[in-house]
Short mmCIF file of C-alpha atoms in Angstrom, two decimals:
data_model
loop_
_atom_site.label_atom_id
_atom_site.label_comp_id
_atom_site.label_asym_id
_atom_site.label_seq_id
_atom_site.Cartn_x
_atom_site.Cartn_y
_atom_site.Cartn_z
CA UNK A 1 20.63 36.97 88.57
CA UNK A 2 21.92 33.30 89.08
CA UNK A 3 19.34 31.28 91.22
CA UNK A 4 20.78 27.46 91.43
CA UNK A 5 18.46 25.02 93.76
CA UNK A 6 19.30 21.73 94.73
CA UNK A 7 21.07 21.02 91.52
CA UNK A 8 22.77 17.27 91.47
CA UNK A 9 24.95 15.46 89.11
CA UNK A 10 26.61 12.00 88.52
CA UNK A 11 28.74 10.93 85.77
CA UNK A 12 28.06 6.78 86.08
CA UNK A 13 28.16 6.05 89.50
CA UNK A 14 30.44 9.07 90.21
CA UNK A 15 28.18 11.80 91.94
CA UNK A 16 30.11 15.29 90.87
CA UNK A 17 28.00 17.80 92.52
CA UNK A 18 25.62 17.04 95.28
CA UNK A 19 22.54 18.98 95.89
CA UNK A 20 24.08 22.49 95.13
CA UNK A 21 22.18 25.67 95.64
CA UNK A 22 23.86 28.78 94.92
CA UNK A 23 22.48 32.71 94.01
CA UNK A 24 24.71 35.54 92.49
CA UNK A 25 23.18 38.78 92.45
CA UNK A 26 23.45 41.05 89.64
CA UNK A 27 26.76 42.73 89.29
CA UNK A 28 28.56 40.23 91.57
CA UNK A 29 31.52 38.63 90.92
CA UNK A 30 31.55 34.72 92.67
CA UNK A 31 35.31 32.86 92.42
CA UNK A 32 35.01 29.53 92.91
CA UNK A 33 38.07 27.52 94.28
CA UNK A 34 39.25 23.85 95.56
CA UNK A 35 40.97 21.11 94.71
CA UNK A 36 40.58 19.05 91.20
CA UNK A 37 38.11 16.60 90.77
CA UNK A 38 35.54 19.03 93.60
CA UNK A 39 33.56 19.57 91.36
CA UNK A 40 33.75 23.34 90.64
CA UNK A 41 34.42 22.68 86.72
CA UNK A 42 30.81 20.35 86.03
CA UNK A 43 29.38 23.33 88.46
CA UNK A 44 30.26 26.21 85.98
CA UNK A 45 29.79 23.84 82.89
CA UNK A 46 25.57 23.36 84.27
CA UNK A 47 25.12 27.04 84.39
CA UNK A 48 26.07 26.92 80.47
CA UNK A 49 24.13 23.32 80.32
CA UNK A 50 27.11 21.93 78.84
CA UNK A 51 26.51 19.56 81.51
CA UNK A 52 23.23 18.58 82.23
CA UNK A 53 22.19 18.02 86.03
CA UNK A 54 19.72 14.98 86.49
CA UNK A 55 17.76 17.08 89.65
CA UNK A 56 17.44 20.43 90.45
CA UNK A 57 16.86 24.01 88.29
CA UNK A 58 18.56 27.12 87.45
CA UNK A 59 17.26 29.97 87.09
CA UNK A 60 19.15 33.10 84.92
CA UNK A 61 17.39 36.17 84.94
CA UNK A 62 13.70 35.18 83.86
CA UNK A 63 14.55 31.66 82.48
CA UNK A 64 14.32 28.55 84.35
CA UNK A 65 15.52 24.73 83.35
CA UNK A 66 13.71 22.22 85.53
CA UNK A 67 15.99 18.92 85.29
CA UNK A 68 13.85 16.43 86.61
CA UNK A 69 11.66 16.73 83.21
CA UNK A 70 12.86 16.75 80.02
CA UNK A 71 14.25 19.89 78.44
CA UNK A 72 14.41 20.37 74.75
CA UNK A 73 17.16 21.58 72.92
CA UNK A 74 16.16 24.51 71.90
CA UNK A 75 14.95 25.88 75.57
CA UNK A 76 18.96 24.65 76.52
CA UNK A 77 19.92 26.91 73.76
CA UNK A 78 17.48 29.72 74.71
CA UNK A 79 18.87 29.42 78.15
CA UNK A 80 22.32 29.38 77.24
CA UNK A 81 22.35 32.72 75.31
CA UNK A 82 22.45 34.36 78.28
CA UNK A 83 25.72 33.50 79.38
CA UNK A 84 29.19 33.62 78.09
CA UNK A 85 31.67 30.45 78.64
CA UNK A 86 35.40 30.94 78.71
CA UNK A 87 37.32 28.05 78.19
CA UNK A 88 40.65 26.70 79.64
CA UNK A 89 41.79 25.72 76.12
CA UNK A 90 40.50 28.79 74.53
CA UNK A 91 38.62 26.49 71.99
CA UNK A 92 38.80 29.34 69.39
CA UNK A 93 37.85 28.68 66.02
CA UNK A 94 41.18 28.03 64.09
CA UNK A 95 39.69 28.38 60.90
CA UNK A 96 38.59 31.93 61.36
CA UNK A 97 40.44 35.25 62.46
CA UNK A 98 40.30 37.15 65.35
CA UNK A 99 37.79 39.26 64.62
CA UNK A 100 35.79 36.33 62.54
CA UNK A 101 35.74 34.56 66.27
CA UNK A 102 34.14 36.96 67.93
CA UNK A 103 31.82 37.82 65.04
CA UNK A 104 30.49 34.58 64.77
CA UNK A 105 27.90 34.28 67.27
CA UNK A 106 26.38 37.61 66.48
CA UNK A 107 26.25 36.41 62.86
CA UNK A 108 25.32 32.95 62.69
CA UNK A 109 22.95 32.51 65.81
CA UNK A 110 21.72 36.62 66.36
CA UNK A 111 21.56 37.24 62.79
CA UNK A 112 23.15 40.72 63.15
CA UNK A 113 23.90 41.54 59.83
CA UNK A 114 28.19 41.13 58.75
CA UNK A 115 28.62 44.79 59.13
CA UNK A 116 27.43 45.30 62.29
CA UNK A 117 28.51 42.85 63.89
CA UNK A 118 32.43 43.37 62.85
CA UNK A 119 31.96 47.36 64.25
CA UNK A 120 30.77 45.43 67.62
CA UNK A 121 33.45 42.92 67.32
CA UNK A 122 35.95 45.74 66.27
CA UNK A 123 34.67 47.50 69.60
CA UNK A 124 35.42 44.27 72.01
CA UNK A 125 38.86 43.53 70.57
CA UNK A 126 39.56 46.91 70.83
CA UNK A 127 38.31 46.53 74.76
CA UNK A 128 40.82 43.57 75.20
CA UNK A 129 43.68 44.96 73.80
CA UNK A 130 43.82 43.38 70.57
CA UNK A 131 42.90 45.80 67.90
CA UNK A 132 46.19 45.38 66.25
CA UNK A 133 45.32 41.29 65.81
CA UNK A 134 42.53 41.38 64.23
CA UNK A 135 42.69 39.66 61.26
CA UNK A 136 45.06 36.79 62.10
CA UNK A 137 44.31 33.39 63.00
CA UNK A 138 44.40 31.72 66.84
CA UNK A 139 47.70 30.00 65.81
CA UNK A 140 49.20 33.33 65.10
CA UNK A 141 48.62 34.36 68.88
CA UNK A 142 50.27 33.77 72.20
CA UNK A 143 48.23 31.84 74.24
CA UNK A 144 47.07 34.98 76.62
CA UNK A 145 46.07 36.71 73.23
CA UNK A 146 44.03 33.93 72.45
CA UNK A 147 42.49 34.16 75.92
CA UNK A 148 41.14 37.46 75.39
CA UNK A 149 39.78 36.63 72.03
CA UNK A 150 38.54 33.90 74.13
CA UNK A 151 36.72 36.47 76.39
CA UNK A 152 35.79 38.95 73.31
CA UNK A 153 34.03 35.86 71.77
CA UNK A 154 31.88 35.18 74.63
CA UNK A 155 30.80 39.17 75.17
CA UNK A 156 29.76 39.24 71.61
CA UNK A 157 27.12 37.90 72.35
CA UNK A 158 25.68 39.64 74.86
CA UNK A 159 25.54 37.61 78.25
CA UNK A 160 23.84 38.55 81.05
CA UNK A 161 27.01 36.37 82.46
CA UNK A 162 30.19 35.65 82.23
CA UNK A 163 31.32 32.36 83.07
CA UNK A 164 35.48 31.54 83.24
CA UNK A 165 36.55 27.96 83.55
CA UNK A 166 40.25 28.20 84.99
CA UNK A 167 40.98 30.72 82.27
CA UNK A 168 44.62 31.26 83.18
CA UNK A 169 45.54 27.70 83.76
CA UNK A 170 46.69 27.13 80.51
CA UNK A 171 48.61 29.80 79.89
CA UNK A 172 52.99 30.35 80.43
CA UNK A 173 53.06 32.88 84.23
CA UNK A 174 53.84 35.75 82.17
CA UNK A 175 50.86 36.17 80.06
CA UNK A 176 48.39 35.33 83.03
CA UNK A 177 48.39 39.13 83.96
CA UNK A 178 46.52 40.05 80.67
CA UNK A 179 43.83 37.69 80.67
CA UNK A 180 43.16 38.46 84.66
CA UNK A 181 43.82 42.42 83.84
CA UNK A 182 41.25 42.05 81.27
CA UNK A 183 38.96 40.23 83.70
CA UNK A 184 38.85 43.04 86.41
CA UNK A 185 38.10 45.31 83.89
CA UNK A 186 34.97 43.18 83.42
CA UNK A 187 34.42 42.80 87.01
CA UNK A 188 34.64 46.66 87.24
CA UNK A 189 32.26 47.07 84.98
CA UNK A 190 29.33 45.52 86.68
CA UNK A 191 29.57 42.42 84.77
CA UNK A 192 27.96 39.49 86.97
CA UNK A 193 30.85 36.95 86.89
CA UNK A 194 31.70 33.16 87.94
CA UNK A 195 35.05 32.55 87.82
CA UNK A 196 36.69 28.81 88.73
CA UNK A 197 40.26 29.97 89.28
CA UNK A 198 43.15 28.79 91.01
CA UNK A 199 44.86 32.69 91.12
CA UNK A 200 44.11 33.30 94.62
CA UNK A 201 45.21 37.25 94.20
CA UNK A 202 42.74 37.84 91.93
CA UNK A 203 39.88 36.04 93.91
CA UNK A 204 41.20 38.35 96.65
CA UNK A 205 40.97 41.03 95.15
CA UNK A 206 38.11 40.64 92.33
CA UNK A 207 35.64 38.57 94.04
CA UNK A 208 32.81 39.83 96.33
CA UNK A 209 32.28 35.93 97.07
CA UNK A 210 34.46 32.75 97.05
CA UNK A 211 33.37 29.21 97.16
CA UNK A 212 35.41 26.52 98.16
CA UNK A 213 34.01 23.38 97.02
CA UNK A 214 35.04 19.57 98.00
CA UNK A 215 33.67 16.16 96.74
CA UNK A 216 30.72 17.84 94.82
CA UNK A 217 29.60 20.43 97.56
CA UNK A 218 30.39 24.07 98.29
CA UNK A 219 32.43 23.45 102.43
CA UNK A 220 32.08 27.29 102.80
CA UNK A 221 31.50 30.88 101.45
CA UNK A 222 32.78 34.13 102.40
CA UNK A 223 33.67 37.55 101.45
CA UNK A 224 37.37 36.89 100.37
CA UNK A 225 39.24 38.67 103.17
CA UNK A 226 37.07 36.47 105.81
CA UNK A 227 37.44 33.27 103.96
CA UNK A 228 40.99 33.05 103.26
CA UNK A 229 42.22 34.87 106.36
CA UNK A 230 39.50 33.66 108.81
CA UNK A 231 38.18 29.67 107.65
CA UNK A 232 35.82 27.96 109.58
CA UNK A 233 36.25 24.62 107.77
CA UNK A 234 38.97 22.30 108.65
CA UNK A 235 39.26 21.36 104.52
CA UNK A 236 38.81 24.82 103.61
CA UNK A 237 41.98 25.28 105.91
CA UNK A 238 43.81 22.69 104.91
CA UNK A 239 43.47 23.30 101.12
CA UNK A 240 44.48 26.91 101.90
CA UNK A 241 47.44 25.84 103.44
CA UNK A 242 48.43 23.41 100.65
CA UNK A 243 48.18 26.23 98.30
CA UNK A 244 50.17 28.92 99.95
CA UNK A 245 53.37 26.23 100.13
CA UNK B 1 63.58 11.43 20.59
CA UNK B 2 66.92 9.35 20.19
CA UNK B 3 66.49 6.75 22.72
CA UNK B 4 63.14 5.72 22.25
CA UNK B 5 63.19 5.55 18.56
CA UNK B 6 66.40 3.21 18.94
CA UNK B 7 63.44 1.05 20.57
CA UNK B 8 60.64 2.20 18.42
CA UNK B 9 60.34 1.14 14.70
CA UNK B 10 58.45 4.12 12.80
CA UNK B 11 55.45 2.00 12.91
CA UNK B 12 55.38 1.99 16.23
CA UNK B 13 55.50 5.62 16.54
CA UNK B 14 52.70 5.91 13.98
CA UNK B 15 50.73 3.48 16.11
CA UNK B 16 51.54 5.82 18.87
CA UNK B 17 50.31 8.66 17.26
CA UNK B 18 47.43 7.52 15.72
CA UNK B 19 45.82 6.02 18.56
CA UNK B 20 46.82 8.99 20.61
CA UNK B 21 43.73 10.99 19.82
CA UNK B 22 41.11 8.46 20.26
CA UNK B 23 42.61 7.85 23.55
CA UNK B 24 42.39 11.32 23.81
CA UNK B 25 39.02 11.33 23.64
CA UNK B 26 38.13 8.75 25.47
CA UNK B 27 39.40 10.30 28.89
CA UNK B 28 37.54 13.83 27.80
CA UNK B 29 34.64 12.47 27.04
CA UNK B 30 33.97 9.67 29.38
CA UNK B 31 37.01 8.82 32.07
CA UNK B 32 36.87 13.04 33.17
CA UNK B 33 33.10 12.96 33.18
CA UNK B 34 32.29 9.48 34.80
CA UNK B 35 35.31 10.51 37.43
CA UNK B 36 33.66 14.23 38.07
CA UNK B 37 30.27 13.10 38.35
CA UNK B 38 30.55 9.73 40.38
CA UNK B 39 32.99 11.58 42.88
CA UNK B 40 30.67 14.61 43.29
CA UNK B 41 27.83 12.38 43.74
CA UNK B 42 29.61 10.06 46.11
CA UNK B 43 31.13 12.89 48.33
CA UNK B 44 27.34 13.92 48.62
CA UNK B 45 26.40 9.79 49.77
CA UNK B 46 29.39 10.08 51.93
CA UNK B 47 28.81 12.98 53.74
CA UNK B 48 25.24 11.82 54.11
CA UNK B 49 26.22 8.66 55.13
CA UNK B 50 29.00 9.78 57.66
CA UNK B 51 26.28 12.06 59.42
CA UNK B 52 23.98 9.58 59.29
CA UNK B 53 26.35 6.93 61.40
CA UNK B 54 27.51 9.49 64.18
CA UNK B 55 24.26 10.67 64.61
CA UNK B 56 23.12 8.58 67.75
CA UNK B 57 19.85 7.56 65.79
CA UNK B 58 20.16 3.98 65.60
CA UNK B 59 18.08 3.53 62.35
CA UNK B 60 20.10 5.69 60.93
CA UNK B 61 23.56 4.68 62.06
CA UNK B 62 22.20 1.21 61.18
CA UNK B 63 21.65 2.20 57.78
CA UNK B 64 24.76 3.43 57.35
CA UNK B 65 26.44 0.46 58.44
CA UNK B 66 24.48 -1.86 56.06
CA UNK B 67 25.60 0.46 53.16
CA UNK B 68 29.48 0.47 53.95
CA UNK B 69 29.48 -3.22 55.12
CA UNK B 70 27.95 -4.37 51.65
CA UNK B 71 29.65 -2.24 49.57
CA UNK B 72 33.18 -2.71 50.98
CA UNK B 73 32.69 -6.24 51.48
CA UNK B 74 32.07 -6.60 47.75
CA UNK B 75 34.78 -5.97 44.57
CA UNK B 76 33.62 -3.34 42.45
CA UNK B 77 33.59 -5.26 39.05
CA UNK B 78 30.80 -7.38 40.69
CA UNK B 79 29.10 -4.33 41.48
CA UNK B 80 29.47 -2.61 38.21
CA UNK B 81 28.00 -6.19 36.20
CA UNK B 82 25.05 -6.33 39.33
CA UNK B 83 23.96 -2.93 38.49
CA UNK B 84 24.75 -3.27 34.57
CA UNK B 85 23.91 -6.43 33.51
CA UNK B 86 21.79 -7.78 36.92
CA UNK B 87 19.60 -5.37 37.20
CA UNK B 88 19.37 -4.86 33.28
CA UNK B 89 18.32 -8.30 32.99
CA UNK B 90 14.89 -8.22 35.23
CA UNK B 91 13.17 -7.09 32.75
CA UNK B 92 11.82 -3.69 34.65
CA UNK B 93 12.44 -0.48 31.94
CA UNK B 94 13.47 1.49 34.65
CA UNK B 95 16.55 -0.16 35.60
CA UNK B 96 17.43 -0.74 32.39
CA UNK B 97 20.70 1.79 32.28
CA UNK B 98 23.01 3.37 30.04
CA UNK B 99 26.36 2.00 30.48
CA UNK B 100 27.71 5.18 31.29
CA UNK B 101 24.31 6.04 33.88
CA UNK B 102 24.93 2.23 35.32
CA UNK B 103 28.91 2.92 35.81
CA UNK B 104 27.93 6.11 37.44
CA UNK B 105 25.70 4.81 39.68
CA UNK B 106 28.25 1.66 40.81
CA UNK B 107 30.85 4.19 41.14
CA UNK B 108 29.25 6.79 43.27
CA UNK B 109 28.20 4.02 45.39
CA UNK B 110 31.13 2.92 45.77
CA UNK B 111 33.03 5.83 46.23
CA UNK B 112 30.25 7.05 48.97
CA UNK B 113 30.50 4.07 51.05
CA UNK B 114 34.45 4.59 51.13
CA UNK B 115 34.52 8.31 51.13
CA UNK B 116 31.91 8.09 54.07
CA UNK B 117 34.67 6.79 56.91
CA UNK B 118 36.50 9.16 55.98
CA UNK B 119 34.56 11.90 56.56
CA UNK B 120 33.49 10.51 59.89
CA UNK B 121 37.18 9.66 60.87
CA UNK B 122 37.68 13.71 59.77
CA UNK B 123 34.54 14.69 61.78
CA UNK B 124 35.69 13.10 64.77
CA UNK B 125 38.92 14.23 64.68
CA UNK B 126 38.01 17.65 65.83
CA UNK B 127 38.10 18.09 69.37
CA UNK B 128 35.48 18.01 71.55
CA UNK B 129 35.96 21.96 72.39
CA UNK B 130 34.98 22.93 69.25
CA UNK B 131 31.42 21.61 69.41
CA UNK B 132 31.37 23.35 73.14
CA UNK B 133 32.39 26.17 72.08
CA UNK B 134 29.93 26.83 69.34
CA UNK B 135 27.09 25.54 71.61
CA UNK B 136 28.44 28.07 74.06
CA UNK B 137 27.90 30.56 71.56
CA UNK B 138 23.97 29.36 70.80
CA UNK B 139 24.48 27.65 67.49
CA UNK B 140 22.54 24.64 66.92
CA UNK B 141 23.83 20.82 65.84
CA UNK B 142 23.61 21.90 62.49
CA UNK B 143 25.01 25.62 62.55
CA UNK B 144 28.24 24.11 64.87
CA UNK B 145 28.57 21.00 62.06
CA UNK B 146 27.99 23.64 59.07
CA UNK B 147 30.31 26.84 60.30
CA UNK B 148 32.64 25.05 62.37
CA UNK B 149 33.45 21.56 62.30
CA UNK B 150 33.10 20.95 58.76
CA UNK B 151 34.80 23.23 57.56
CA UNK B 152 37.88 22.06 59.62
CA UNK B 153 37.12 18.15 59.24
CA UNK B 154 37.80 18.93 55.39
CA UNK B 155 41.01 19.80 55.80
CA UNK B 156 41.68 17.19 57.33
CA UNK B 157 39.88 14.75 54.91
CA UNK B 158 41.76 16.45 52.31
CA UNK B 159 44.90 13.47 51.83
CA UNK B 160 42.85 10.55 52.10
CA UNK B 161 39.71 11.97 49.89
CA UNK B 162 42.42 12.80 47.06
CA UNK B 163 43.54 9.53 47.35
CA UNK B 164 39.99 8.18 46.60
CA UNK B 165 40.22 10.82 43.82
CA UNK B 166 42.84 9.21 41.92
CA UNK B 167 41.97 5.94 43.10
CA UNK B 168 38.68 6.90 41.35
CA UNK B 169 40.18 7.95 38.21
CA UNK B 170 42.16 4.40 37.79
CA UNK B 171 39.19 2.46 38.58
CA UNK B 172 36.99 4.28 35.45
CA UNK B 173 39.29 1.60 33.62
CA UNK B 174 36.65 -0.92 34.74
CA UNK B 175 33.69 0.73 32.71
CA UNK B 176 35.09 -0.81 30.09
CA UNK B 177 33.79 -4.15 31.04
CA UNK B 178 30.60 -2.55 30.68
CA UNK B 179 30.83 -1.05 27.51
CA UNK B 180 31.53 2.28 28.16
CA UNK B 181 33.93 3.64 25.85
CA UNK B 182 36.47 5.10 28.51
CA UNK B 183 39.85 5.46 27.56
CA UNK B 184 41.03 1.67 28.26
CA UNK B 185 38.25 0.13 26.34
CA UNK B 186 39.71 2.33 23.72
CA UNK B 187 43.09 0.94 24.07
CA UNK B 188 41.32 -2.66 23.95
CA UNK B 189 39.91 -1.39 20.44
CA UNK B 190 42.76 -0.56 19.20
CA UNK B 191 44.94 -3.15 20.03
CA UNK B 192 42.65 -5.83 18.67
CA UNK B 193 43.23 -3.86 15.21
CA UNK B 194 46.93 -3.40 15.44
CA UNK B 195 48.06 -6.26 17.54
CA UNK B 196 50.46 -4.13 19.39
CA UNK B 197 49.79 -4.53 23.45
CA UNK B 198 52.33 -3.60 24.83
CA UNK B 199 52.75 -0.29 22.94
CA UNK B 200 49.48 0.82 23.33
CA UNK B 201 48.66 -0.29 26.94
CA UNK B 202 51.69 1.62 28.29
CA UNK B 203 50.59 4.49 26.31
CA UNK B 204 47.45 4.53 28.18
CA UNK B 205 49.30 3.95 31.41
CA UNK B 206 51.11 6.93 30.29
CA UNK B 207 48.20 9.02 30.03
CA UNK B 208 46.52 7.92 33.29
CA UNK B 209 49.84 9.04 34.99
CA UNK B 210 50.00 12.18 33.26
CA UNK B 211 46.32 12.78 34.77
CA UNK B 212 46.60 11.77 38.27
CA UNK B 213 50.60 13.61 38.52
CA UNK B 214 48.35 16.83 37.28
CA UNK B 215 45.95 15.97 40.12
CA UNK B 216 48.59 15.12 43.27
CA UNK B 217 49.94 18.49 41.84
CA UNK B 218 46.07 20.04 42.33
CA UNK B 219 45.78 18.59 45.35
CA UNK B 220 48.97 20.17 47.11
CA UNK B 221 47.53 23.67 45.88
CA UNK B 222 43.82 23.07 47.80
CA UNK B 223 46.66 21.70 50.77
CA UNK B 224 48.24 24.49 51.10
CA UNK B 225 44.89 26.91 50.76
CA UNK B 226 43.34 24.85 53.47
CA UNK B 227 46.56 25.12 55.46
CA UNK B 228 46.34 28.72 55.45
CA UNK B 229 45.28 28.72 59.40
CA UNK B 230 47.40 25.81 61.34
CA UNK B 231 50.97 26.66 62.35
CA UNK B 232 53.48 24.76 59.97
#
């Protein structure tokens, strides 16, 4: 589904991610871990192109975005159709309700007519617990409400997959169960999934990969039960160790 | 009644009264209209003008500047007698205005060039997740400006655009150096026939107040509307 080759990228002088390659099949959810500043954040924002990579290409499903040549906007926005981004901050529309969030992308960039697209918005609320909030503004939410809105937003519009950047890390310990509960449901689905996370339990027990990246590369890879109980790297070791304290 | 007529002979009262409704009409039929239209046109400049300097073009953004640079760096009674009188005077039919089309045009101008920073101080307030989020979604530059930041950057712009509003309204009073019959040339008019100044200056004062207090008042209502969807 997700075929990433050789994919680089600097900010300045600052190289972020060096010559990354990385494939998810279909239906497989990948949790990407390590410390801040690795690099896993710029990784999950080039599969959405909100960062563009100066080298390499991605490929999603049939589409491919060579970097080394230029890419016009509207092939970035082509290509980014096909996945859904979750957000740290949320980044929900204020200005519109619930159920205006999550309409919005079917409306404005599918051109699904109004009525149909609140029934399918209706539908994913309803599918994240939130059929009771529909017509109330972000501001009106706790923060793990506005999470799933978050997530219902992004499914709206169809994505071939879902992308989370550190969706829980913004959010008070007790209303981190509903976001992740809501993500498992996802992941049970079939939904293909990349998930930067720093909630180990889930990556244990959601993930059929993890990453640990450091400095802009991935150190190692593993099924979760090898690569947190058994690491071969000496970082990925170490940052597991820092973590459990 | 009783304390101002212990200060007011009954002529001055008459005075009052009788210049009351050509004051009167001078606001309806030129300070309302020249305010209305210059502001609607300059809100149209500015947001023109605003997009124009944060769009990354350089041309553009350089054109922008110009515009803002000249027209802030220069008092608005010069510009009113440049376009009125200067550009009457080169002997070209076309830019020959109307007072009223020449104050319009000076004013909208004017009001554009102002009105224009803030709309681009509004625009840029909005975070940064707010574009990335509607990109995330598909939309386009001009479906995330149109549908999402827009519509929040004019709340924001709210305060300060009223503030040009009124500002505006005040300002009108310069037309009259142009011939327009607004409501202070008006006042001028009738003063030099009753020799009363004072009275009939701080009616028109009066009146002015009475139309921007309705406006602050309008402007708290389209506050609180816009307010509807951020905690308070």
């Amino acid at each position: 589904m997700i075929n990433m080759n050789n994919v680089s990228k600097q900010f300045g002088d600052l190289v972020v991610l060096k010559d990354i390659s990385l494939q998810v099949e279909q239906g497989k959810v990948v949790v990407i871990i390590g410390p801040s500043g690795s690099g896993k954040t710029t990784l999950l924002r080039c599969l959405n192109v909100l960062e563009q990579p100066e080298e390499g290409s991605i490929t999603i499903d049939q589409q491919t975005l060579k970097f080394s040549k230029k890419i016009s906007k509207k092939e970035i926005r082509e290509f980014r159709k096909q996945t859904g981004m979750v957000f740290q901050t949320y980044n929900l529309f204020p200005h519109f309700t619930a159920v205006q969030n999550v309409m919005e992308g079917p409306v404005t960039v599918q051109k699904v007519a109004k009525a149909k697209a609140r029934e399918k918005a209706v539908d994913i609320l309803t599918k994240v617990g939130l059929h009771e909030k529909m017509e109330v503004y972000p501001y009106q939410l706790s923060g793990g409400q506005q999470q799933r809105v978050g997530i219902a937003r992004a499914m709206a519009i169809d994505p071939k997959v879902m992308l989370f950047d550190e969706p829980t890390s913004a959010l008070d310990p007790e209303l981190v169960g509903e976001v992740l509960q809501v993500m498992k449901k996802l992941a049970a689905e079939g939904r293909t999934m990349v998930v930067v996370t720093h909630e180990m339990s889930f990556a244990k027990e959601v993930a059929d990969e993890v990453l640990f990246m450091d400095n802009g590369m991935i150190v190692e890879r593993g099924e979760p039960s090898v690569l947190f109980e058994q690491p071969k790297e000496e970082r990925t070791k170490q940052f597991l160790n820092l973590i459990k304290q | 009644m009783f304390l101002l007529s212990s200060f007011l002979s009954s002529e001055d009262v008459t005075i009052l009264q009788d210049s009351f409704l050509p004051l009167l009409k001078g606001v309806l039929s030129y300070t309302i209209p020249l305010t209305l239209i210059s502001f609607a046109i300059g809100l149209v400049l500015a947001i023109t003008t605003a997009l124009f300097r944060i769009s990354g073009i350089k041309v553009l953004s350089g054109i922008a500047r110009v515009y803002v640079s000249i027209i802030r760096g220069t008092p608005l009674l010069v510009q009113l007698f440049i376009v009125f009188y200067g550009l009457g005077n080169l002997g070209i039919e076309a830019l020959k205005f109307e007072p009223f089309v020449g104050a319009i045009i000076a004013f909208s101008l004017n009001t554009g060039a102002y009105a224009s920073e803030t709309i681009r101080a509004s625009i840029l307030s909005i975070e940064k997740g707010q574009w990335e989020a509607s990109s995330s979604i598909g939309m386009s530059y001009l479906q995330s400006l149109r549908r999402v930041i827009l519509p929040q950057a004019t709340r924001v712009s709210v305060p300060p655009l009223s503030n040009s509003f009124i500002g505006l309204v005040k300002e009108t009073s310069l037309a009259s150096t142009i011939l327009v019959s607004e409501m202070f040339r008006k006042a001028q008019e009738i003063v030099a026939t009753t020799y009363t100044p004072l009275l009939v200056y701080v009616e028109a004062a009066a009146i002015y107040w009475v139309i921007c207090f309705l406006l602050s008042v309008l402007q708290g209502r389209i506050e609180n509307r816009m307010n509807r969807y951020v905690k308070t």
